[in-house]
Amino acid sequence: MLKIYPIPEGVKKCDHFAVKVNGQVAETYSCIVSAIPFNRLWPGYQRPLDQTEEASFIYFDTDEVVNIELEACKDFSELKIRPLSKNIKADVDGRKISFSAGVGQYTVELDGHHNALHIFVNPIKDYGVYTTDSNVIYFGAGVHKAGNIQLKSGQTLFLDGGAVVHGTICAEDCDNIRIWGRGILDVSSFERFEPTPMRLIRCKNTLVDGIIFKDANEWTLTAINCENLIIDNTKAIGMWRYNADGYDMCNCANVIIRNSFIRTFDDSIVFKGIKIREINSDKKNVENHLVDNCVIWCDWGRALEIGAETCVDEYSNITYKNCDIIHSEAIVLDIQNGDRANIHDVVYDDIRVEYSKYCTGGLIQETDEHTYQPHKDPHVSRLLNAGIYKCMWSQDEAAGQIHDIKYKNITVTMDEGLRLPPNFFKGMSEDHLVQNISIENLVINGKRYVDKSELVFETNEFAENIILK
């Protein structure tokens, strides 16, 4: 079975690729993405469009492996279909590309990562018929100007396939809500400081499933003081603006993020501890989180992150596993402790990281006149990072700890000629250590590393017991 959703009338399409799936035409959506890794502290206006470019995406549902036929609008010499771990073999004939794929998320990149095609293959799912249920807010195929959607306990928000909803979603002190479907939540008409795409505050038992987030005006999905949150098979695309993070889980417990694709300009998946005095947000620890089977593309910031805001007493029992990091400009696996938290029992397991020769290196724009200049050599971002330090985001006077961190089965694929990725482990003082770090089965381009002297480590006297095995 194959289900392709037509693009609604009036929604911009992209002509970079002509696409067929099992012989059926699939039109591609246009989206704006970052063209260069050039960020800036908020200057009072949004990021210039000349730092962006057009990309495209399609989505469809299937219960089988399908044949995807593409015809590019330009000649090319190099093709990459990511994640590379999927080992997809394509037939190429001039501008024509064909390959087979099952459920998952993929990118097609010609001669580098610019103007990529993003392909979101969903499983068939029967959400039921909700149009007559009084507890359901339903958006069918077509374009909808929804504004800010405020949910209440027990409600379901359903974005059907082919729906493009221009709006934002907010739920506060809610229990048992669902936000799901196959449609697109488009925030392109919202300015900075207006409501962000999705804000969940002190909510319990929430499911976000299947939808696509497009063009966030700041953080894409923000959860504060929430419990029992599942984010499943979601997609985030077109995040080009300043502070366009992906999913920021702030002072939350029991969060599962799985089967999702997240391409952001700034940080992709982040567990934060923030201090909002009016609601005592920092009284709730950050604990019991799982990130599983996600594909991450981070255009400037950090891919899988803890911090830098860590205004809680404790972080514990956090696991990232079975994820593909297909692009990351700054830091791949990042722990920043800028506040008082005791961060421990964090596991990164079966993480596959790709480094490209086209990576040019992230920079901060200092002035309006400052232009982006790529690094002379291809940039290689930090792979493993754990540090305790005060920074502009710190709110606690006290400093914290980082200990008992496990990196297992980290597989790195690098283009030929790139230098090995650097790693960073630094504590702050004898009372604020980074310690008991286990790195097991680190493989780079097929070679397993067991000797730290062969790798690049930046450490200080306050980092102890870092073991590579």
Short mmCIF file of N, CA and C in Angstrom, two decimals, residues 130-131 136-151 156-169 179-185:
data_model
loop_
_atom_site.label_atom_id
_atom_site.label_comp_id
_atom_site.label_asym_id
_atom_site.label_seq_id
_atom_site.Cartn_x
_atom_site.Cartn_y
_atom_site.Cartn_z
N TYR A 130 -11.93 11.26 13.21
CA TYR A 130 -12.07 12.15 14.35
C TYR A 130 -12.93 13.37 14.08
N THR A 131 -13.43 13.50 12.88
CA THR A 131 -14.05 14.76 12.50
C THR A 131 -15.32 15.08 13.29
N VAL A 136 -11.88 16.62 19.54
CA VAL A 136 -10.86 16.64 18.49
C VAL A 136 -10.94 17.95 17.72
N ILE A 137 -9.78 18.57 17.56
CA ILE A 137 -9.64 19.71 16.66
C ILE A 137 -9.02 19.16 15.38
N TYR A 138 -9.77 19.25 14.28
CA TYR A 138 -9.39 18.55 13.05
C TYR A 138 -9.07 19.54 11.94
N PHE A 139 -7.93 19.30 11.27
CA PHE A 139 -7.58 20.06 10.07
C PHE A 139 -7.37 19.08 8.93
N GLY A 140 -8.22 19.17 7.92
CA GLY A 140 -8.11 18.30 6.76
C GLY A 140 -7.17 18.86 5.72
N ALA A 141 -7.08 18.16 4.58
CA ALA A 141 -6.19 18.58 3.50
C ALA A 141 -6.52 20.01 3.07
N GLY A 142 -5.49 20.80 2.80
CA GLY A 142 -5.66 22.19 2.42
C GLY A 142 -4.87 23.10 3.33
N VAL A 143 -4.98 24.40 3.08
CA VAL A 143 -4.26 25.42 3.83
C VAL A 143 -5.19 26.03 4.86
N HIS A 144 -4.69 26.16 6.11
CA HIS A 144 -5.51 26.67 7.22
C HIS A 144 -4.75 27.77 7.95
N LYS A 145 -5.41 28.88 8.22
CA LYS A 145 -4.86 29.95 9.04
C LYS A 145 -5.41 29.78 10.44
N ALA A 146 -4.68 29.07 11.27
CA ALA A 146 -5.22 28.66 12.57
C ALA A 146 -4.86 29.59 13.71
N GLY A 147 -3.78 30.39 13.57
CA GLY A 147 -3.34 31.22 14.69
C GLY A 147 -2.80 30.36 15.82
N ASN A 148 -3.00 30.80 17.04
CA ASN A 148 -2.50 30.06 18.21
C ASN A 148 -3.57 29.09 18.70
N ILE A 149 -3.26 27.81 18.66
CA ILE A 149 -4.20 26.76 19.07
C ILE A 149 -3.93 26.41 20.52
N GLN A 150 -4.91 26.63 21.39
CA GLN A 150 -4.77 26.36 22.82
C GLN A 150 -5.49 25.07 23.14
N LEU A 151 -4.73 24.06 23.60
CA LEU A 151 -5.33 22.76 23.90
C LEU A 151 -5.71 22.64 25.37
N THR A 156 -7.52 16.11 21.41
CA THR A 156 -6.65 15.66 20.34
C THR A 156 -6.63 16.71 19.24
N LEU A 157 -5.45 17.05 18.77
CA LEU A 157 -5.28 17.91 17.61
C LEU A 157 -4.81 17.04 16.46
N PHE A 158 -5.59 17.00 15.39
CA PHE A 158 -5.31 16.08 14.28
C PHE A 158 -5.07 16.88 13.01
N LEU A 159 -3.83 16.77 12.48
CA LEU A 159 -3.46 17.39 11.21
C LEU A 159 -3.40 16.29 10.17
N ASP A 160 -4.40 16.23 9.32
CA ASP A 160 -4.49 15.14 8.36
C ASP A 160 -3.45 15.31 7.25
N GLY A 161 -3.17 14.22 6.53
CA GLY A 161 -2.26 14.29 5.42
C GLY A 161 -2.73 15.31 4.39
N GLY A 162 -1.79 16.11 3.88
CA GLY A 162 -2.13 17.15 2.93
C GLY A 162 -2.54 18.46 3.56
N ALA A 163 -2.58 18.52 4.89
CA ALA A 163 -2.91 19.77 5.59
C ALA A 163 -1.64 20.58 5.81
N VAL A 164 -1.75 21.90 5.58
CA VAL A 164 -0.70 22.85 5.94
C VAL A 164 -1.36 23.86 6.86
N VAL A 165 -1.02 23.79 8.14
CA VAL A 165 -1.66 24.61 9.17
C VAL A 165 -0.70 25.71 9.57
N HIS A 166 -1.05 26.94 9.26
CA HIS A 166 -0.26 28.09 9.69
C HIS A 166 -0.72 28.45 11.10
N GLY A 167 0.06 27.99 12.07
CA GLY A 167 -0.35 28.22 13.45
C GLY A 167 0.68 27.72 14.43
N THR A 168 0.38 27.89 15.70
CA THR A 168 1.21 27.41 16.79
C THR A 168 0.32 26.68 17.78
N ILE A 169 0.95 25.89 18.63
CA ILE A 169 0.22 25.03 19.57
C ILE A 169 0.73 25.29 20.97
N ILE A 179 -1.30 15.19 19.79
CA ILE A 179 -1.09 16.07 18.65
C ILE A 179 -0.49 15.18 17.58
N TRP A 180 -1.27 14.89 16.55
CA TRP A 180 -0.78 13.89 15.62
C TRP A 180 -1.40 14.01 14.25
N GLY A 181 -0.95 13.13 13.35
CA GLY A 181 -1.43 13.13 11.98
C GLY A 181 -0.28 13.09 11.01
N ARG A 182 -0.55 13.53 9.79
CA ARG A 182 0.47 13.54 8.73
C ARG A 182 0.67 14.95 8.15
N GLY A 183 0.04 15.96 8.74
CA GLY A 183 0.10 17.29 8.18
C GLY A 183 1.30 18.09 8.63
N ILE A 184 1.35 19.34 8.16
CA ILE A 184 2.48 20.24 8.40
C ILE A 184 2.02 21.40 9.27
N LEU A 185 2.78 21.66 10.34
CA LEU A 185 2.59 22.86 11.15
C LEU A 185 3.60 23.89 10.66
#
